Short mmCIF file of C-alpha atoms in Angstrom, two decimals:
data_model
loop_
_atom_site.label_atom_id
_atom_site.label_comp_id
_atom_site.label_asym_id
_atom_site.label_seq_id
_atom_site.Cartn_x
_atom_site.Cartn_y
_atom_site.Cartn_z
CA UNK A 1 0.00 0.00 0.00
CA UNK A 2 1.30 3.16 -0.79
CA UNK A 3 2.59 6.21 1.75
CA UNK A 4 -0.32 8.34 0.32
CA UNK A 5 -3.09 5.57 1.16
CA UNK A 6 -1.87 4.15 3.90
CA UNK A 7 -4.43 4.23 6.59
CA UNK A 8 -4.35 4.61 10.37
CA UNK A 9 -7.49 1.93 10.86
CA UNK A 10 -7.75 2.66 14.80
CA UNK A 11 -7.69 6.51 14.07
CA UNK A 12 -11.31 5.74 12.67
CA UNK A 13 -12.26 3.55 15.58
CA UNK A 14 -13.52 5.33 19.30
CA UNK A 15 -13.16 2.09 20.96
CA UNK A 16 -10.43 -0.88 20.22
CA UNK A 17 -11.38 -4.73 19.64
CA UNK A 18 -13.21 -5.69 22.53
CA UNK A 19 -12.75 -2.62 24.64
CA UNK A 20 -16.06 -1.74 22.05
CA UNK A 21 -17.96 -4.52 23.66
CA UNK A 22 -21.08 -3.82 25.32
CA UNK A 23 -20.57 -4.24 29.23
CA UNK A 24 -21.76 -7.13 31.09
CA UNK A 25 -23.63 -5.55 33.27
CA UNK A 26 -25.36 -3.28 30.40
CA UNK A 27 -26.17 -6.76 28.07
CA UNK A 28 -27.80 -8.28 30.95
CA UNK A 29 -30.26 -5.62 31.41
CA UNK A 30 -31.21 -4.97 27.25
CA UNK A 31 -31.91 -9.02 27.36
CA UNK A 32 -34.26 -8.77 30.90
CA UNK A 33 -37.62 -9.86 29.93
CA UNK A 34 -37.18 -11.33 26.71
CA UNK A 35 -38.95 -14.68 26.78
CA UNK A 36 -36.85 -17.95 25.97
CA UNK A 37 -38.84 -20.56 23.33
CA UNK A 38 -37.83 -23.50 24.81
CA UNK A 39 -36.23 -26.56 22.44
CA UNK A 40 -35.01 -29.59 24.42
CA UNK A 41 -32.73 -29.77 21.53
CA UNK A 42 -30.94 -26.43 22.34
CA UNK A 43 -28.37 -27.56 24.54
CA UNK A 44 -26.97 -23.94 25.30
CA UNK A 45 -29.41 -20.64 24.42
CA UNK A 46 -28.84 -17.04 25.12
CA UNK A 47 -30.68 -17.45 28.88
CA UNK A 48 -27.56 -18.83 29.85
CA UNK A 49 -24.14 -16.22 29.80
CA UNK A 50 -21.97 -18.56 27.72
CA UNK A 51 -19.97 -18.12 25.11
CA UNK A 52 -22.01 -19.79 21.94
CA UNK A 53 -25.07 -21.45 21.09
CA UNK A 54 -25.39 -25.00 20.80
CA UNK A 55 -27.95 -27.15 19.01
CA UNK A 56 -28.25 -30.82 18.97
CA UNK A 57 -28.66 -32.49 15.65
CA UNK A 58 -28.32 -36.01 16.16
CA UNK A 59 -27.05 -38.22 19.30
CA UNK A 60 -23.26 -37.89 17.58
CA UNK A 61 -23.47 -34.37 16.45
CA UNK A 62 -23.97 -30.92 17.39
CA UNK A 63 -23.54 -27.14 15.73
CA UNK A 64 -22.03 -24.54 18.30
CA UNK A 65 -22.60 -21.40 16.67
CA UNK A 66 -21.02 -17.84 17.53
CA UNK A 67 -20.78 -14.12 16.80
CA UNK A 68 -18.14 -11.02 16.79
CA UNK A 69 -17.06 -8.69 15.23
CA UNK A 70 -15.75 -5.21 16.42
CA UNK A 71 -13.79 -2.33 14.87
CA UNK A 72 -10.19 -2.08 14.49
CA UNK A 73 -7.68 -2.81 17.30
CA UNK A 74 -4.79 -2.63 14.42
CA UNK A 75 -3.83 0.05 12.13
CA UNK A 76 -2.65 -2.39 9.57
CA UNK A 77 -5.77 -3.78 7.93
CA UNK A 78 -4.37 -7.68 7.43
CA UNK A 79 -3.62 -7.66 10.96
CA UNK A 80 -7.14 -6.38 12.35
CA UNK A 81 -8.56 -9.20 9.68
CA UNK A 82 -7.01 -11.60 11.41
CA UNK A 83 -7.02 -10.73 14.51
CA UNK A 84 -10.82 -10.34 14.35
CA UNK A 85 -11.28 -13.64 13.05
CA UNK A 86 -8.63 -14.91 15.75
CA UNK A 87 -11.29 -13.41 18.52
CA UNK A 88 -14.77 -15.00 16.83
CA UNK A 89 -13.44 -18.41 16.38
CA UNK A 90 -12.53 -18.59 19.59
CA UNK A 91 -16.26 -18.93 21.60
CA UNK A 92 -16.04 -22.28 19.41
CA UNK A 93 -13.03 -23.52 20.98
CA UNK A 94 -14.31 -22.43 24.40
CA UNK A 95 -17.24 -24.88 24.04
CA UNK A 96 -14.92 -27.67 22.91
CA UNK A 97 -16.06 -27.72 19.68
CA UNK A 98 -14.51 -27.24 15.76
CA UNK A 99 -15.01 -24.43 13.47
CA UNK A 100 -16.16 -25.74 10.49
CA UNK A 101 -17.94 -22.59 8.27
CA UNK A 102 -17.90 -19.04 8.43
CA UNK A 103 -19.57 -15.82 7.02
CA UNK A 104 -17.56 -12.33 6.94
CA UNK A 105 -19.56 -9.10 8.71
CA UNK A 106 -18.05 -5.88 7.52
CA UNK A 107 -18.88 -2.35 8.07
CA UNK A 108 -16.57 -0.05 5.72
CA UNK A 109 -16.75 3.74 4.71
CA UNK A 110 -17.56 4.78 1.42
CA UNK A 111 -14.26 6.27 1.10
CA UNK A 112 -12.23 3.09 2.30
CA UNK A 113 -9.58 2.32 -0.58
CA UNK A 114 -10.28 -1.02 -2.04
CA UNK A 115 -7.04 -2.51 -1.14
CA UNK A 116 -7.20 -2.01 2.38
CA UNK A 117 -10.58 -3.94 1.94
CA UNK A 118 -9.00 -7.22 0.23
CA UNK A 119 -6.04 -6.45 3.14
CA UNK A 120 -8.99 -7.39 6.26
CA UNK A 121 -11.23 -9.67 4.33
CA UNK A 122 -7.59 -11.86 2.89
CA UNK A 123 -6.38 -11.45 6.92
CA UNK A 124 -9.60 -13.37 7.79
CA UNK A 125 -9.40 -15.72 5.37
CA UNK A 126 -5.82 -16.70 6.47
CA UNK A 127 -6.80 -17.28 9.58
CA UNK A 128 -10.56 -19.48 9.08
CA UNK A 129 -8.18 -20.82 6.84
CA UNK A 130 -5.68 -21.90 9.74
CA UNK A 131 -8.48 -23.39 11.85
CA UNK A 132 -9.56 -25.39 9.03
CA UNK A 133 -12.52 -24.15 8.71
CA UNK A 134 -14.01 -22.74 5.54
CA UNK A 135 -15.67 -18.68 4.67
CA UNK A 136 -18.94 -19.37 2.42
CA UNK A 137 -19.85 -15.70 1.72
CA UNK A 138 -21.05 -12.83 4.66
CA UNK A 139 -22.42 -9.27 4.45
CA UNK A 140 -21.07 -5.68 4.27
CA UNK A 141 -22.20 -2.10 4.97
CA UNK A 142 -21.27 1.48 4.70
CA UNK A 143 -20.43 2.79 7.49
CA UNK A 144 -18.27 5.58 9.00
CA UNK A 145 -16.65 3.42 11.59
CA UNK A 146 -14.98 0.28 10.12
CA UNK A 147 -15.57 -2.51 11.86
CA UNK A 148 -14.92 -6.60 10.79
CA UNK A 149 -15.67 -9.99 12.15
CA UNK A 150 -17.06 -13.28 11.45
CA UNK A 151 -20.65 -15.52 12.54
CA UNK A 152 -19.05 -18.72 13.03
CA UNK A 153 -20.39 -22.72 12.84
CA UNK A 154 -18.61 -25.57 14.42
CA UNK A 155 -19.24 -29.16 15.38
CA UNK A 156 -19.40 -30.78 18.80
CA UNK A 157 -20.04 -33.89 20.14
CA UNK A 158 -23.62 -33.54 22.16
CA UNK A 159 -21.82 -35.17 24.88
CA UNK A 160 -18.88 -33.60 25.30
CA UNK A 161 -19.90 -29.72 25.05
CA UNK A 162 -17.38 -27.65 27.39
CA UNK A 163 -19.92 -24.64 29.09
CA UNK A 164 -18.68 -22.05 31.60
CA UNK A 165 -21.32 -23.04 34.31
CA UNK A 166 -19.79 -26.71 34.80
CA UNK A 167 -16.98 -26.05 37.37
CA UNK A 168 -16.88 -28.23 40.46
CA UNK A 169 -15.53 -28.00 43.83
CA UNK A 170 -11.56 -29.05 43.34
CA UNK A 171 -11.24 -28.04 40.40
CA UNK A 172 -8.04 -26.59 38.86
CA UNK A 173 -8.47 -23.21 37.03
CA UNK A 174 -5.68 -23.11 33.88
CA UNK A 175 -4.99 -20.37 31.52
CA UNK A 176 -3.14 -20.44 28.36
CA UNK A 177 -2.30 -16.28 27.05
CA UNK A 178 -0.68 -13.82 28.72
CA UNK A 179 -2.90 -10.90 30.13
CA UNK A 180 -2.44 -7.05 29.86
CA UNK A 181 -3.43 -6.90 26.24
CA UNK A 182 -6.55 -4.64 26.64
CA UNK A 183 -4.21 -1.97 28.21
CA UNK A 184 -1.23 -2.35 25.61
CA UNK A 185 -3.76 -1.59 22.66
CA UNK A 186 -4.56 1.50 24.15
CA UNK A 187 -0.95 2.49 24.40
CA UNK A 188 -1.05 1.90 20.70
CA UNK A 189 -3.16 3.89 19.62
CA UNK A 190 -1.43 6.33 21.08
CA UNK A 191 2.06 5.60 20.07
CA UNK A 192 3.99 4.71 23.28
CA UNK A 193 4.31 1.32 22.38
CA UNK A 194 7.43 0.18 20.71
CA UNK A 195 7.68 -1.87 17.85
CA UNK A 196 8.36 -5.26 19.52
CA UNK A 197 5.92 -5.09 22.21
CA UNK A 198 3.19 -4.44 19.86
CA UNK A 199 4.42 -6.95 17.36
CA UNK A 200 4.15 -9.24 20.44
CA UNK A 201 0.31 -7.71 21.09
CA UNK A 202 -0.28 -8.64 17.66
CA UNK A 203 0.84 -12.31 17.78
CA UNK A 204 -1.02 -13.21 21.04
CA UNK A 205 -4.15 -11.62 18.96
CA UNK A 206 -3.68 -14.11 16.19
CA UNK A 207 -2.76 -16.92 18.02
CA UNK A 208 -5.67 -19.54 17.48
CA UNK A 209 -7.11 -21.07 21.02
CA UNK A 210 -7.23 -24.53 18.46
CA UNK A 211 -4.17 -25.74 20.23
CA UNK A 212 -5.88 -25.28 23.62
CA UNK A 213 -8.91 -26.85 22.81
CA UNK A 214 -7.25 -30.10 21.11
CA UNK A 215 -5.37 -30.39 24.47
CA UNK A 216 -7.98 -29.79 26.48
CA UNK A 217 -10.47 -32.33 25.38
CA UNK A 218 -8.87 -34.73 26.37
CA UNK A 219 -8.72 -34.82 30.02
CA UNK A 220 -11.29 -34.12 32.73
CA UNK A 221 -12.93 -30.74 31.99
CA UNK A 222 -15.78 -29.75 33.51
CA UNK A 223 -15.78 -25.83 32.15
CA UNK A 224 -14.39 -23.94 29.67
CA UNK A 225 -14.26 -19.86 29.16
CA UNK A 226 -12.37 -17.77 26.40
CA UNK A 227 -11.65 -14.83 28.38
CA UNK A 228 -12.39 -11.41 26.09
CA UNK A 229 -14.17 -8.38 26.85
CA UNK A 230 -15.16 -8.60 29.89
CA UNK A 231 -11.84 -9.58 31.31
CA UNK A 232 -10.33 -12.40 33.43
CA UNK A 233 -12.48 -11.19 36.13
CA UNK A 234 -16.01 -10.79 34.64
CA UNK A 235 -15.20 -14.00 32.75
CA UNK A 236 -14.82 -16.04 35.46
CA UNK A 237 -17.21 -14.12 37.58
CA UNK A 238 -19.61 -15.70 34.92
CA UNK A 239 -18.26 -18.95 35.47
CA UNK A 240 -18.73 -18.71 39.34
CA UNK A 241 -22.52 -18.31 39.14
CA UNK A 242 -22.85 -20.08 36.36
CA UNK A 243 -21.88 -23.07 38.64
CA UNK A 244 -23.29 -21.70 41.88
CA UNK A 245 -18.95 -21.74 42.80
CA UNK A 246 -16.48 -19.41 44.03
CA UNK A 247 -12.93 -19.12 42.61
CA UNK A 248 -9.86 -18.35 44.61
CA UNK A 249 -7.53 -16.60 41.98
CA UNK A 250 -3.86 -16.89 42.75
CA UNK A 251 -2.39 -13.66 41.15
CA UNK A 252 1.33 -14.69 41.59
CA UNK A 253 0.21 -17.46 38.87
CA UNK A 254 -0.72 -14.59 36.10
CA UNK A 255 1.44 -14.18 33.50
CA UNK A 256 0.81 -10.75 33.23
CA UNK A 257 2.30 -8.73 30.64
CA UNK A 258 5.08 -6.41 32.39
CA UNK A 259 4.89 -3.29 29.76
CA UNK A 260 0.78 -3.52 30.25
CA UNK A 261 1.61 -3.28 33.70
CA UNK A 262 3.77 -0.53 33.64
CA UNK A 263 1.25 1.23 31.62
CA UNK A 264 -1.22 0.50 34.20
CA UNK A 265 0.93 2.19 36.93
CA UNK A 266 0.83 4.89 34.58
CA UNK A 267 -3.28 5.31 34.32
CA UNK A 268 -3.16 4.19 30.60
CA UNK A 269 -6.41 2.04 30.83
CA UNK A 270 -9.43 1.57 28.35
CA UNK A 271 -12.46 2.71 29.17
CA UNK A 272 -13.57 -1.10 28.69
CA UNK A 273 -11.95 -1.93 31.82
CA UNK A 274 -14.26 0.80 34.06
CA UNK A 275 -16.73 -0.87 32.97
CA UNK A 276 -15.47 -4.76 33.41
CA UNK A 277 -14.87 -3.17 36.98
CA UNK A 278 -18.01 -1.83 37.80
CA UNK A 279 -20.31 -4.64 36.75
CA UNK A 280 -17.82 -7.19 38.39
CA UNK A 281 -16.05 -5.47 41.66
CA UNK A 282 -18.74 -6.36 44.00
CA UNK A 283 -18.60 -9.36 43.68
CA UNK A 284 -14.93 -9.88 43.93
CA UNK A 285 -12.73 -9.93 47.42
CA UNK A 286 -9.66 -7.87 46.02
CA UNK A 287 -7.24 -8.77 48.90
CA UNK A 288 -4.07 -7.41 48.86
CA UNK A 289 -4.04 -7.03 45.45
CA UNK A 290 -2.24 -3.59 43.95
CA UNK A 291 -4.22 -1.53 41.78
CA UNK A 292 -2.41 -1.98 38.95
CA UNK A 293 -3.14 -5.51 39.16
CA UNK A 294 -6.59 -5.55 39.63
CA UNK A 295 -7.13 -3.25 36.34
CA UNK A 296 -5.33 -5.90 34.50
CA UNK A 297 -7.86 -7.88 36.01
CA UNK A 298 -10.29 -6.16 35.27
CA UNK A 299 -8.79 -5.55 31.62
CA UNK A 300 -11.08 -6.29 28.53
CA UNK A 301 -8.50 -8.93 26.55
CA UNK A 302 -9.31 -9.18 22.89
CA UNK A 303 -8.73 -13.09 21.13
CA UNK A 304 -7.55 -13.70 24.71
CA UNK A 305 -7.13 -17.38 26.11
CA UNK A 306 -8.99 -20.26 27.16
CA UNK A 307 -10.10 -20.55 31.26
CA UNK A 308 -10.04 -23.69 31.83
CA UNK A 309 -11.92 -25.66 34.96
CA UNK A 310 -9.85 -29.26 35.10
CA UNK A 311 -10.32 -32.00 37.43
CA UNK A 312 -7.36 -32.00 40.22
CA UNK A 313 -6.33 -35.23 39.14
CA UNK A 314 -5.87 -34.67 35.20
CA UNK A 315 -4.64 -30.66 35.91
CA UNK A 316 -1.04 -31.57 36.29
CA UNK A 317 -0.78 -33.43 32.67
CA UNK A 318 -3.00 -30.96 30.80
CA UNK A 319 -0.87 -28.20 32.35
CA UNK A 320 2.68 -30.09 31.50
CA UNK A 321 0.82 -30.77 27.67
CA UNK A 322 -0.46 -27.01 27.13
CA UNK A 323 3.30 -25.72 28.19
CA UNK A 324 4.32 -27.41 24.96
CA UNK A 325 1.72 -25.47 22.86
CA UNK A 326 -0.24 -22.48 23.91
CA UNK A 327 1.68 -19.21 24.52
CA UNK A 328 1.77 -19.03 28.10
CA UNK A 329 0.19 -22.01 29.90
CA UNK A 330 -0.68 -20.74 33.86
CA UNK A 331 -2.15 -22.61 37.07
CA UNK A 332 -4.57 -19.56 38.04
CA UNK A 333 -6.14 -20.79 41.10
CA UNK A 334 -8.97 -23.59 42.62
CA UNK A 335 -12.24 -23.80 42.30
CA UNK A 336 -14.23 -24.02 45.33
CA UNK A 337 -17.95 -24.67 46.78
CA UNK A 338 -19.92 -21.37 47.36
CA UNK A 339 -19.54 -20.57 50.97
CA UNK A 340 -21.87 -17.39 50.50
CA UNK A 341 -21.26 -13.31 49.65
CA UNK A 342 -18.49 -13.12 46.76
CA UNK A 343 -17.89 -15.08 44.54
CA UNK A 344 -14.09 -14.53 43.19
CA UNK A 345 -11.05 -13.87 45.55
CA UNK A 346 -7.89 -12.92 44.63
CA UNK A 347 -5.15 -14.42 46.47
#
């Protein structure tokens, strides 16, 4: 692309990746009241805070199927593409299930050149490509604001479905990215990021969760979370009621991302993360915790890892297994019975 077209993507953007997602708190409200058709088919329906919907076809065979899209988190358009379609085919790894088909959402301004276009829609296709899984077509729009992503179908075994509101008491909580990327993308956007550490950002973005998922399925889980927009903490908050638990975090088992928390020292924080942190504070027991900390926390992560709720006895091999391929594989605490008032505590 040439110097005179070259675009600045996240100029156009107010919000980053998932820092544009709707907060928890917010969604709950705008779906009160809404009734549920019931299906006993429908093994997991909006009613339920999870991360897809999934549908049983036959006793061996079931679609999981997923939305997201967002506007740009990248200034160079392949990148966004993929990271974008790095982010939606995740929720289908976080139910244990396989991408198999795709569809492209787009939102472009009339003025968009038509290379940088091809540039988001070909970084998509690389990366559907990479999970195996196949684009059949999508939709597009004008729009002032760009903004990309992908409704996604996979296959799962009726059976063996992975939900966020199936953690037990002794489980072992596992993580597999690094966290802090929330705050390093808005550090980009406003150019105090050097070229490595956001080349970093960028590869965590695209990393598929496929390896994850392919590790994970085959030992003892009982839940499974992708942990995005709402950050670690409103993720697993969801995963807490969800299975009427409580989880005791260990925060000396993060691997949290030392320039996102320098930057968090500094105040540099997206607005995404207020809100992460005022739907899910009350309901978490902050300890001795630094600030800094908690607002990584709290810290909307965009194509961010797989939470992962393993029995005690299998958590030691799927740890030693996920070491050897997921970018940072991390014990993150137990999962215990409810004992009453919150729900999360970080220790």
């Amino acid at each position: 692309m040439s110097r005179e077209k070259e675009v600045k993507l996240t100029k156009l953007a107010k919000c980053a990746g998932c820092g544009a997602k709707v907060g928890a708190g917010v969604l709950a409200q705008l779906l009160e009241g809404i009734r549920v058709h019931h299906d006993p088919n429908l093994l997991v329906g909006f009613d339920r805070s999870d991360d897809a919907s999934v549908y049983k076809i036959s006793d061996e065979l079931a679609l999981v199927q997923t939305v997201d899209f967002f506007p740009p988190i990248a200034d160079d358009p392949y990148t966004f593409g993929a990271i974008a379609a790095t982010n939606a085919l995740s929720d289908v790894y976080a139910m244990g299930g396989e991408p198999k088909l795709a569809l492209n959402i787009m939102a472009v301004p009339e003025s968009m050149d038509k290379e940088t276009v091809h540039q988001i829609l070909r970084g998509g296709y690389d990366k559907v490509y990479e999970a195996g899984a196949l684009i059949t077509g999508g939709h597009s729009i004008l729009d002032d604001e760009p903004k990309y992503g992908l409704a996604v179908t996979g296959f799962v075994h009726p059976d063996r479905v992975l939900t966020n509101a199936g953690a037990k008491d002794g489980d072992v909580l596992l993580f597999t990215k690094p966290v802090g990327i929330g705050v390093l993308t808005s550090a980009m956007k406003v150019d105090l990021v050097d070229e490595e550490t956001k080349a970093f950002a960028n590869r965590m973005m695209t990393t598929l969760n496929k390896s994850a998922r392919d590790a994970m399925v085959k030992y003892e889980v009982h839940a499974c979370t992708d942990v995005t927009g709402f950050g670690m903490l409103g993720h697993l908050l969801e995963m807490a009621q969800g299975s009427d638990v409580e989880i005791h975090l260990d925060v000396s088992g993060v691997d949290f991302i030392p320039a996102a928390l320098e930057f968090a020292k500094m105040g540099v924080l997206p607005a995404g993360m207020y809100r992460n942190r005022a739907f899910a504070e009350a309901y978490v027991d902050c300890g001795k915790a630094d600030t800094a900390v908690q607002d990584l926390l709290f810290d909307p992560q965009t194509a961010g890892g797989l939470a992962i709720a393993v029995a005690p006895a299998d958590a030691p091999a799927l740890l030693d297994e996920l070491k050897t391929c997921v970018p940072s594989a991390q014990r993150i605490g137990t999962v215990r019975a409810y004992g009453g008032g919150k729900r999360i505590f970080l220790e």
